[in-house]
Amino acid sequence: MYNFTEFWMGIQRMVRLYEKMMREVCDGYRLSMVEVDIIAFLKNNPQKDTAGGHC
């Protein structure tokens, strides 16, 4: 069974891998990381495509 430290280190590795992969997208399309994150969020949450305040 994993302990908390191993779990947390695994999360950090995944975040670093995500950032590395998205950096290539940023460079290729001349986007900021924030812009790529927003596009990814909208792709994965199509129902959240408006600025409305309803949850």
mmCIF file of C-alpha atoms in Angstrom:
data_model
loop_
_atom_site.group_PDB
_atom_site.id
_atom_site.type_symbol
_atom_site.label_atom_id
_atom_site.label_comp_id
_atom_site.label_asym_id
_atom_site.label_seq_id
_atom_site.Cartn_x
_atom_site.Cartn_y
_atom_site.Cartn_z
ATOM 1 C CA MET A 1 0.000 0.000 0.000
ATOM 2 C CA TYR A 2 1.227 3.471 -0.867
ATOM 3 C CA ASN A 3 1.870 5.954 1.852
ATOM 4 C CA PHE A 4 0.978 9.615 1.533
ATOM 5 C CA THR A 5 4.491 10.685 0.463
ATOM 6 C CA GLU A 6 4.595 8.198 -2.417
ATOM 7 C CA PHE A 7 1.102 9.248 -3.483
ATOM 8 C CA TRP A 8 2.045 12.940 -3.406
ATOM 9 C CA MET A 9 5.261 12.327 -5.355
ATOM 10 C CA GLY A 10 3.244 10.467 -7.996
ATOM 11 C CA ILE A 11 0.888 13.440 -8.314
ATOM 12 C CA GLN A 12 3.857 15.794 -8.709
ATOM 13 C CA ARG A 13 5.321 13.595 -11.467
ATOM 14 C CA MET A 14 2.009 13.636 -13.324
ATOM 15 C CA VAL A 15 1.791 17.428 -13.056
ATOM 16 C CA ARG A 16 5.343 17.813 -14.392
ATOM 17 C CA LEU A 17 4.574 15.464 -17.297
ATOM 18 C CA TYR A 18 1.370 17.383 -18.093
ATOM 19 C CA GLU A 19 3.268 20.687 -18.049
ATOM 20 C CA LYS A 20 6.008 19.280 -20.291
ATOM 21 C CA MET A 21 3.504 17.975 -22.827
ATOM 22 C CA MET A 22 1.438 21.160 -22.773
ATOM 23 C CA ARG A 23 4.578 23.303 -23.167
ATOM 24 C CA GLU A 24 5.003 21.732 -26.614
ATOM 25 C CA VAL A 25 1.419 22.707 -27.449
ATOM 26 C CA CYS A 26 2.041 26.232 -26.120
ATOM 27 C CA ASP A 27 5.135 26.611 -28.258
ATOM 28 C CA GLY A 28 3.505 25.134 -31.346
ATOM 29 C CA TYR A 29 0.452 27.386 -31.227
ATOM 30 C CA ARG A 30 2.023 30.381 -29.448
ATOM 31 C CA LEU A 31 -0.371 30.104 -26.502
ATOM 32 C CA SER A 32 0.193 30.673 -22.810
ATOM 33 C CA MET A 33 -0.207 27.800 -20.351
ATOM 34 C CA VAL A 34 -3.339 29.508 -18.983
ATOM 35 C CA GLU A 35 -4.863 29.579 -22.473
ATOM 36 C CA VAL A 36 -4.110 25.880 -22.985
ATOM 37 C CA ASP A 37 -5.598 25.054 -19.574
ATOM 38 C CA ILE A 38 -8.783 26.966 -20.441
ATOM 39 C CA ILE A 39 -9.103 25.234 -23.818
ATOM 40 C CA ALA A 40 -8.577 21.841 -22.175
ATOM 41 C CA PHE A 41 -11.179 22.664 -19.511
ATOM 42 C CA LEU A 42 -13.746 23.728 -22.100
ATOM 43 C CA LYS A 43 -13.054 20.606 -24.190
ATOM 44 C CA ASN A 44 -13.652 18.384 -21.154
ATOM 45 C CA ASN A 45 -16.616 20.406 -19.826
ATOM 46 C CA PRO A 46 -18.719 21.512 -22.815
ATOM 47 C CA GLN A 47 -21.652 22.419 -20.555
ATOM 48 C CA LYS A 48 -19.487 25.137 -18.916
ATOM 49 C CA ASP A 49 -19.051 27.260 -22.052
ATOM 50 C CA THR A 50 -20.697 30.448 -20.767
ATOM 51 C CA ALA A 51 -19.788 33.054 -18.191
ATOM 52 C CA GLY A 52 -23.017 32.485 -16.287
ATOM 53 C CA GLY A 53 -22.743 32.212 -12.521
ATOM 54 C CA HIS A 54 -24.942 29.118 -12.182
ATOM 55 C CA CYS A 55 -23.293 25.969 -10.870
#
